[in-house]
Amino acid sequence: MAETKKVDLWHGIPRESIPWYPTVDEKKCIGCGLCFVTCGRNVYEIIDKKAKVVHPFNCLVGCSTCATVCPVGAISFPDKDMIQKIEREYAILKVVSTEKTKKGAKLALEKARENANKLLSQATHFADYTVAGDIIEKNILQKIEELSQKLNFDVVNVTIETPLFKFNEKVPSLMKFRVVSRSYEDISHAIDELDELFKDNGIVVIEKVKS
Ligand code: SF4
């Protein structure tokens, strides 16, 4: 079977359709190697004491750092208007909008993880729970959140495993989480109330490790 070649894309546009890469004026080049060591994408090699563009399409679209740092002005790039023209032709903003949403979600997750790690490093008392039951249908997460606000504790490292999800159908899930005290005090009161909440909602506590 013939191998399919992976096409490099720049925001949905085949990279090789964008003629953005450096050109070196050999007469001016003194072979200092600054472009070669500055470029993190292996666009250049130094051959016969001159900079050569060996992988033009490795060049990051819009980047012209090598031209900026070249001490003798031997490097040139196409006009930046060319990029804007291509962006319009390919209606790139639709793709960018999706990418922006994904990046925003990833950043929000990283921030939440950072906050959770901060809480974990400060907490002296915590309890690890593993529970199972109709977590989603019974809004267990929301109920825990309400309790956490009332009793001043936090819930971190939450994972929910649902083997099969169907709307309007009861599906048992497995949930793991850690309870930590926001005020770094004993969390027995929170644990008692959580146990009560699970009991009232038919959620089974499979494991509870308190520290
Ligand atoms: Fe040549 Fe300029 Fe690259 Fe130095 S930085 S090797 S002078 S192109």
CSV table of N, CA and C and ligand atoms in Angstrom, one decimal, residues 24 28-36 44 46 50-51 66 69-75, ligand 1:
chain,number,residue,atom,x,y,z
A,24,VAL,N,19.2,34.3,1.1
A,24,VAL,CA,20.5,34.8,1.6
A,24,VAL,C,21.3,35.4,0.4
A,28,LYS,N,26.9,39.1,0.3
A,28,LYS,CA,27.0,39.9,1.5
A,28,LYS,C,27.3,39.0,2.7
A,29,CYS,N,26.9,37.7,2.7
A,29,CYS,CA,27.1,36.8,3.8
A,29,CYS,C,28.6,36.6,4.1
A,30,ILE,N,28.9,36.7,5.5
A,30,ILE,CA,30.3,36.6,5.9
A,30,ILE,C,30.4,35.2,6.7
A,31,GLY,N,29.4,34.4,6.6
A,31,GLY,CA,29.4,33.1,7.2
A,31,GLY,C,29.6,33.0,8.7
A,32,CYS,N,29.1,34.1,9.4
A,32,CYS,CA,29.2,34.1,10.9
A,32,CYS,C,28.4,33.1,11.6
A,33,GLY,N,27.4,32.6,11.0
A,33,GLY,CA,26.6,31.5,11.6
A,33,GLY,C,25.5,31.9,12.5
A,34,LEU,N,25.3,33.2,12.7
A,34,LEU,CA,24.3,33.7,13.6
A,34,LEU,C,22.9,33.2,13.2
A,35,CYS,N,22.6,33.3,12.0
A,35,CYS,CA,21.3,32.8,11.5
A,35,CYS,C,21.1,31.3,11.8
A,36,PHE,N,22.2,30.6,11.6
A,36,PHE,CA,22.2,29.1,11.7
A,36,PHE,C,21.9,28.7,13.2
A,44,TYR,N,18.5,26.6,8.2
A,44,TYR,CA,19.9,26.9,7.6
A,44,TYR,C,20.9,25.7,7.9
A,46,ILE,N,25.4,25.8,7.3
A,46,ILE,CA,26.6,26.6,6.8
A,46,ILE,C,27.4,25.7,5.9
A,50,LYS,N,29.2,29.7,4.0
A,50,LYS,CA,28.1,30.6,3.6
A,50,LYS,C,26.8,30.0,4.2
A,51,ALA,N,25.9,30.8,4.6
A,51,ALA,CA,24.6,30.3,5.1
A,51,ALA,C,23.7,29.9,3.9
A,66,CYS,N,16.0,35.9,11.9
A,66,CYS,CA,17.4,35.8,11.4
A,66,CYS,C,17.8,37.0,10.6
A,69,VAL,N,18.7,39.8,13.0
A,69,VAL,CA,20.0,39.6,13.7
A,69,VAL,C,21.2,39.6,12.8
A,70,CYS,N,21.0,39.3,11.5
A,70,CYS,CA,22.2,39.2,10.6
A,70,CYS,C,23.0,40.5,10.6
A,71,PRO,N,24.3,40.4,10.9
A,71,PRO,CA,25.0,41.7,11.1
A,71,PRO,C,25.3,42.4,9.8
A,72,VAL,N,25.1,41.8,8.7
A,72,VAL,CA,25.5,42.5,7.4
A,72,VAL,C,24.2,42.7,6.5
A,73,GLY,N,23.1,42.4,7.0
A,73,GLY,CA,21.8,42.5,6.3
A,73,GLY,C,21.8,41.7,5.0
A,74,ALA,N,22.3,40.4,5.2
A,74,ALA,CA,22.3,39.5,4.0
A,74,ALA,C,21.0,38.7,3.8
A,75,ILE,N,20.1,38.8,4.7
A,75,ILE,CA,18.9,38.0,4.7
A,75,ILE,C,17.7,38.8,4.3
B,1,SF4,FE1,25.5,35.0,6.7
B,1,SF4,FE2,24.0,36.8,7.9
B,1,SF4,FE3,23.7,34.1,8.4
B,1,SF4,FE4,25.9,35.5,9.3
B,1,SF4,S1,23.7,35.8,10.0
B,1,SF4,S2,25.8,33.5,8.3
B,1,SF4,S3,26.2,36.9,7.7
B,1,SF4,S4,23.3,35.2,6.5
